[in-house]
CSV table of C-alpha atoms in Angstrom, one decimal:
chain,number,residue,atom,x,y,z
T,1,UNK,CA,-12.9,2.3,-87.2
T,2,UNK,CA,-13.0,5.4,-85.0
T,3,UNK,CA,-9.5,6.6,-84.3
T,4,UNK,CA,-8.4,9.2,-81.7
T,5,UNK,CA,-5.5,11.4,-82.8
T,6,UNK,CA,-2.7,12.4,-80.5
T,7,UNK,CA,-3.8,16.0,-80.8
T,8,UNK,CA,-7.3,15.2,-79.6
T,9,UNK,CA,-6.0,13.1,-76.7
T,10,UNK,CA,-3.7,15.9,-75.6
T,11,UNK,CA,-6.6,18.4,-75.8
T,12,UNK,CA,-8.8,16.1,-73.7
T,13,UNK,CA,-6.2,15.7,-71.0
T,14,UNK,CA,-5.6,19.4,-70.8
T,15,UNK,CA,-9.3,20.1,-70.6
T,16,UNK,CA,-9.6,17.7,-67.7
T,17,UNK,CA,-6.6,19.2,-65.9
T,18,UNK,CA,-8.0,22.8,-66.4
T,19,UNK,CA,-11.4,21.6,-65.1
T,20,UNK,CA,-9.9,20.1,-62.0
T,21,UNK,CA,-7.7,23.2,-61.3
T,22,UNK,CA,-10.8,25.4,-61.6
T,23,UNK,CA,-12.8,23.2,-59.2
T,24,UNK,CA,-10.0,23.2,-56.7
T,25,UNK,CA,-9.7,27.0,-56.9
T,26,UNK,CA,-13.4,27.3,-55.8
T,27,UNK,CA,-13.7,26.2,-52.1
T,28,UNK,CA,-17.4,25.2,-52.5
T,29,UNK,CA,-16.5,22.7,-55.3
T,30,UNK,CA,-13.3,21.3,-53.8
T,31,UNK,CA,-14.8,18.8,-51.4
T,32,UNK,CA,-17.4,17.4,-53.8
T,33,UNK,CA,-14.7,16.9,-56.4
T,34,UNK,CA,-12.4,15.2,-53.9
T,35,UNK,CA,-15.3,12.9,-52.8
T,36,UNK,CA,-15.9,12.0,-56.4
T,37,UNK,CA,-12.2,11.2,-57.2
T,38,UNK,CA,-11.7,9.3,-53.9
T,39,UNK,CA,-13.3,6.1,-55.1
T,40,UNK,CA,-11.4,5.7,-58.4
T,41,UNK,CA,-8.1,6.5,-56.6
T,42,UNK,CA,-9.0,4.0,-53.8
T,43,UNK,CA,-9.7,1.3,-56.4
T,44,UNK,CA,-6.5,2.1,-58.2
T,45,UNK,CA,-4.5,1.9,-54.9
T,46,UNK,CA,-6.2,-1.4,-54.0
T,47,UNK,CA,-5.5,-2.9,-57.5
T,48,UNK,CA,-1.9,-1.7,-57.4
T,49,UNK,CA,-1.4,-3.3,-53.9
T,50,UNK,CA,-2.9,-6.6,-55.0
T,51,UNK,CA,-0.9,-6.8,-58.1
T,52,UNK,CA,2.3,-6.0,-56.2
T,53,UNK,CA,1.4,-8.8,-53.7
T,54,UNK,CA,0.7,-11.2,-56.5
T,55,UNK,CA,4.1,-10.4,-58.2
T,56,UNK,CA,5.9,-10.8,-54.8
T,57,UNK,CA,4.2,-14.1,-54.1
T,58,UNK,CA,5.0,-15.5,-57.6
T,59,UNK,CA,8.7,-14.3,-57.2
T,60,UNK,CA,8.9,-16.0,-53.7
T,61,UNK,CA,7.3,-19.2,-55.0
T,62,UNK,CA,9.7,-19.4,-57.9
T,63,UNK,CA,12.7,-18.8,-55.6
T,64,UNK,CA,11.5,-21.4,-53.1
T,65,UNK,CA,11.1,-24.0,-55.9
T,66,UNK,CA,14.6,-23.2,-57.0
T,67,UNK,CA,15.9,-23.5,-53.5
T,68,UNK,CA,14.1,-26.8,-52.9
T,69,UNK,CA,15.6,-28.3,-56.1
T,70,UNK,CA,19.1,-27.1,-55.1
T,71,UNK,CA,18.7,-28.6,-51.6
T,72,UNK,CA,17.6,-31.9,-53.1
T,73,UNK,CA,20.5,-31.9,-55.5
T,74,UNK,CA,23.0,-31.1,-52.7
T,75,UNK,CA,21.5,-33.8,-50.4
T,76,UNK,CA,21.9,-36.4,-53.1
T,77,UNK,CA,25.5,-35.3,-53.7
T,78,UNK,CA,26.3,-35.5,-50.0
T,79,UNK,CA,24.8,-38.9,-49.7
T,80,UNK,CA,26.8,-40.2,-52.7
T,81,UNK,CA,29.9,-38.7,-51.3
T,82,UNK,CA,29.2,-40.3,-47.9
T,83,UNK,CA,28.5,-43.7,-49.5
T,84,UNK,CA,31.8,-43.4,-51.5
T,85,UNK,CA,33.7,-42.6,-48.3
T,86,UNK,CA,32.2,-45.6,-46.4
T,87,UNK,CA,32.9,-48.0,-49.2
T,88,UNK,CA,36.4,-46.7,-49.5
T,89,UNK,CA,36.9,-47.3,-45.8
T,90,UNK,CA,35.6,-50.8,-46.0
T,91,UNK,CA,37.8,-51.6,-49.0
T,92,UNK,CA,40.8,-50.3,-47.1
T,93,UNK,CA,40.0,-52.6,-44.2
T,94,UNK,CA,39.7,-55.5,-46.6
T,95,UNK,CA,43.1,-54.7,-48.2
T,96,UNK,CA,44.7,-54.4,-44.7
T,97,UNK,CA,43.3,-57.7,-43.6
T,98,UNK,CA,44.5,-59.4,-46.8
T,99,UNK,CA,48.0,-58.1,-46.1
T,100,UNK,CA,48.1,-59.0,-42.4
T,101,UNK,CA,46.1,-62.3,-42.1
T,102,UNK,CA,48.5,-64.6,-43.8
T,103,UNK,CA,45.6,-66.3,-45.6
T,104,UNK,CA,45.0,-66.5,-49.3
T,105,UNK,CA,41.8,-64.5,-49.6
T,106,UNK,CA,39.2,-63.8,-52.3
T,107,UNK,CA,37.2,-60.6,-51.9
T,108,UNK,CA,33.5,-60.7,-52.8
T,109,UNK,CA,30.5,-58.5,-52.8
T,110,UNK,CA,27.1,-59.5,-51.3
T,111,UNK,CA,24.6,-59.5,-54.2
T,112,UNK,CA,21.5,-61.1,-52.5
T,113,UNK,CA,20.2,-62.1,-49.1
T,114,UNK,CA,18.0,-65.0,-48.0
T,115,UNK,CA,14.3,-64.4,-47.9
T,116,UNK,CA,13.6,-67.6,-46.0
T,117,UNK,CA,12.6,-67.3,-42.3
T,118,UNK,CA,14.4,-70.5,-41.3
T,119,UNK,CA,17.7,-69.7,-42.9
T,120,UNK,CA,20.3,-67.0,-42.6
T,121,UNK,CA,22.5,-66.8,-45.7
T,122,UNK,CA,23.8,-64.4,-48.4
T,123,UNK,CA,24.9,-64.8,-52.0
T,124,UNK,CA,28.2,-63.4,-53.1
T,125,UNK,CA,29.5,-62.6,-56.6
T,126,UNK,CA,32.4,-65.1,-56.6
T,127,UNK,CA,32.3,-68.9,-57.4
T,128,UNK,CA,34.2,-71.8,-58.8
T,129,UNK,CA,35.8,-69.6,-61.5
T,130,UNK,CA,37.4,-67.6,-58.7
T,131,UNK,CA,38.6,-70.6,-56.7
T,132,UNK,CA,35.7,-70.7,-54.2
T,133,UNK,CA,34.7,-74.2,-52.9
T,134,UNK,CA,32.1,-75.7,-50.5
T,135,UNK,CA,33.2,-75.6,-46.9
T,136,UNK,CA,35.5,-72.5,-47.2
T,137,UNK,CA,35.2,-69.9,-44.5
T,138,UNK,CA,33.9,-66.3,-45.0
T,139,UNK,CA,35.2,-63.5,-42.9
T,140,UNK,CA,35.4,-59.7,-42.9
T,141,UNK,CA,37.6,-57.2,-41.1
T,142,UNK,CA,35.8,-57.8,-37.8
T,143,UNK,CA,35.8,-61.6,-37.7
T,144,UNK,CA,34.0,-64.8,-38.7
T,145,UNK,CA,30.9,-64.4,-40.9
T,146,UNK,CA,30.0,-67.9,-42.1
T,147,UNK,CA,30.8,-70.8,-44.4
T,148,UNK,CA,30.3,-71.6,-48.1
T,149,UNK,CA,27.6,-74.1,-48.5
T,150,UNK,CA,26.8,-73.9,-52.3
T,151,UNK,CA,28.9,-72.9,-55.2
T,152,UNK,CA,28.1,-72.1,-58.9
T,153,UNK,CA,30.5,-71.0,-61.6
T,154,UNK,CA,30.2,-67.3,-60.7
T,155,UNK,CA,28.3,-67.1,-57.3
T,156,UNK,CA,28.3,-68.8,-53.9
T,157,UNK,CA,26.0,-69.1,-51.0
T,158,UNK,CA,27.4,-68.2,-47.5
T,159,UNK,CA,25.6,-69.7,-44.5
T,160,UNK,CA,26.0,-67.1,-41.8
T,161,UNK,CA,27.1,-68.0,-38.2
T,162,UNK,CA,23.7,-67.1,-36.7
T,163,UNK,CA,22.0,-69.9,-38.8
T,164,UNK,CA,20.9,-72.9,-36.6
T,165,UNK,CA,22.5,-75.3,-39.1
T,166,UNK,CA,26.0,-73.9,-38.5
T,167,UNK,CA,28.1,-74.7,-35.5
T,168,UNK,CA,31.8,-74.0,-34.8
T,169,UNK,CA,34.2,-74.9,-32.0
T,170,UNK,CA,35.0,-71.8,-30.0
T,171,UNK,CA,37.2,-70.8,-27.1
T,172,UNK,CA,37.1,-68.0,-24.5
T,173,UNK,CA,40.2,-66.1,-25.4
T,174,UNK,CA,41.0,-65.1,-21.8
T,175,UNK,CA,40.4,-68.4,-19.9
T,176,UNK,CA,40.8,-70.8,-22.8
T,177,UNK,CA,37.5,-72.5,-22.0
T,178,UNK,CA,36.1,-74.3,-25.0
T,179,UNK,CA,32.5,-74.8,-26.1
T,180,UNK,CA,30.3,-75.2,-29.2
T,181,UNK,CA,29.1,-71.9,-30.7
T,182,UNK,CA,25.8,-72.3,-32.6
T,183,UNK,CA,23.5,-70.0,-34.5
T,184,UNK,CA,20.0,-69.3,-33.1
T,185,UNK,CA,18.3,-67.4,-36.0
T,186,UNK,CA,18.5,-64.2,-34.1
T,187,UNK,CA,21.0,-61.4,-33.8
T,188,UNK,CA,23.1,-63.4,-31.2
T,189,UNK,CA,24.9,-66.8,-30.9
T,190,UNK,CA,24.9,-69.4,-28.2
T,191,UNK,CA,28.0,-71.0,-26.8
T,192,UNK,CA,26.9,-74.4,-25.4
T,193,UNK,CA,28.3,-77.2,-23.2
T,194,UNK,CA,30.4,-75.1,-20.9
T,195,UNK,CA,31.2,-76.9,-17.6
T,196,UNK,CA,29.5,-75.8,-14.4
T,197,UNK,CA,32.8,-74.4,-13.1
T,198,UNK,CA,33.9,-72.8,-16.4
T,199,UNK,CA,35.6,-69.4,-16.2
T,200,UNK,CA,33.4,-67.2,-18.5
T,201,UNK,CA,32.6,-63.6,-17.9
T,202,UNK,CA,30.6,-60.9,-19.7
T,203,UNK,CA,32.8,-59.0,-22.2
T,204,UNK,CA,35.0,-62.0,-22.8
T,205,UNK,CA,36.1,-62.4,-26.4
T,206,UNK,CA,35.3,-65.7,-28.2
T,207,UNK,CA,37.5,-67.0,-31.0
T,208,UNK,CA,37.6,-70.1,-33.1
T,209,UNK,CA,39.5,-72.9,-31.4
T,210,UNK,CA,41.0,-74.5,-34.5
T,211,UNK,CA,39.7,-78.0,-33.6
T,212,UNK,CA,37.5,-78.0,-36.7
T,213,UNK,CA,39.7,-78.1,-39.7
T,214,UNK,CA,37.3,-75.9,-41.7
T,215,UNK,CA,37.8,-73.0,-39.4
T,216,UNK,CA,41.4,-71.6,-38.8
T,217,UNK,CA,42.3,-70.9,-35.2
T,218,UNK,CA,42.0,-67.4,-33.8
T,219,UNK,CA,39.1,-65.9,-35.9
T,220,UNK,CA,37.0,-63.6,-33.7
T,221,UNK,CA,33.5,-64.9,-33.3
T,222,UNK,CA,32.1,-62.3,-30.9
T,223,UNK,CA,31.7,-61.0,-27.3
T,224,UNK,CA,30.0,-62.6,-24.4
T,225,UNK,CA,26.9,-60.6,-23.3
T,226,UNK,CA,25.2,-63.1,-21.0
T,227,UNK,CA,26.1,-66.2,-19.0
T,228,UNK,CA,23.6,-68.7,-17.6
T,229,UNK,CA,22.8,-72.3,-16.9
T,230,UNK,CA,21.0,-74.6,-19.5
T,231,UNK,CA,17.7,-76.3,-18.9
T,232,UNK,CA,19.4,-79.4,-17.4
T,233,UNK,CA,21.3,-77.4,-14.9
T,234,UNK,CA,24.4,-79.5,-15.6
T,235,UNK,CA,26.2,-77.1,-17.8
T,236,UNK,CA,26.4,-73.4,-18.6
T,237,UNK,CA,25.9,-71.4,-21.7
T,238,UNK,CA,27.1,-68.0,-22.9
T,239,UNK,CA,25.1,-65.6,-25.2
T,240,UNK,CA,27.4,-64.1,-27.7
T,241,UNK,CA,27.1,-60.9,-29.8
T,242,UNK,CA,28.7,-61.6,-33.2
T,243,UNK,CA,31.7,-59.5,-34.0
T,244,UNK,CA,30.4,-59.1,-37.6
T,245,UNK,CA,27.2,-57.2,-38.2
T,246,UNK,CA,25.4,-60.0,-39.9
T,247,UNK,CA,22.4,-57.9,-41.0
T,248,UNK,CA,24.5,-55.4,-42.8
T,249,UNK,CA,27.2,-57.3,-44.7
T,250,UNK,CA,28.2,-55.8,-48.0
T,251,UNK,CA,31.6,-57.3,-48.6
T,252,UNK,CA,33.2,-60.6,-47.5
T,253,UNK,CA,36.6,-62.3,-47.8
T,254,UNK,CA,36.7,-66.0,-48.5
T,255,UNK,CA,39.7,-68.0,-47.1
T,256,UNK,CA,40.8,-70.0,-50.1
T,257,UNK,CA,42.6,-73.3,-49.2
C-alpha cells in the first residue's frame, strides 16, 4: 500500500506555504488566490458552526433529560412526604379521640368502597376477631360515619349515614329540637319530621339524640345548610351537610360495646 512518509508530508506543506506566500507577494495574483481559497474556508467555517451547534444541542438535550428525571424524582419524594404527614395527622386525631371519647374504640382502615349505585358503604380491615359486631357505630375524628351491617372474621361492612337504608334520631344542639336524620344517596342528609314551629336555623349543629340505643348521645352528625317545608306542608325538614367527608374516608373508629 502506498505510504506517505513524514518527511514527504512536511515538504508538501512547506511547498504549499511557499507558493501561497509567493502569490500574496504579487498583487496581480493575490485576489485570484483569495477568491479560490474563499470557498474551502467558507465550507470549513460552515461545517465548524454546524458541528458546534449539534454538540451544543446534544449537550442541552442530555442536561434537560437529567433535569426532567430529577424533577420527577423530587415530585414523587415530596408527594410521599406529604402523604406521610397527612396520614400522621389523621392517626394523631384518632389517638386523641380514643383518649378523650370515653368509648372503647377499635381503629380500622378502609380497604374497599361500594360499587353499587343504590348503596353507600365501605369495607374495613377489622372483623369478629377484633371484637367488631353487627350494629356497632363507626365514627372518625369529625363525627358519625355509619353503622356496621355485616361482619366476617377479619373484615366488616360499614353502611354510611348517607345511605337511604340508614336513619338515626338527631337533635339540633342549640334548640334541642328532635328529628329523624336519613340518608339520601347524595352528599347531604335530610332531617325529617320537624314541627312547623321548630327552631331550626342554618349553621345549626345536629348531634345524635341518644334515643336509639345503637347510637351514643352527642355524636356530631353535621351542620344545617337549608331549611324548608315537606311536600305535605305539615312539617319542616333540614338539609344537613355531614361532619364526616363520606367520599374520602380512609380510617374509622368502631365503638365496641
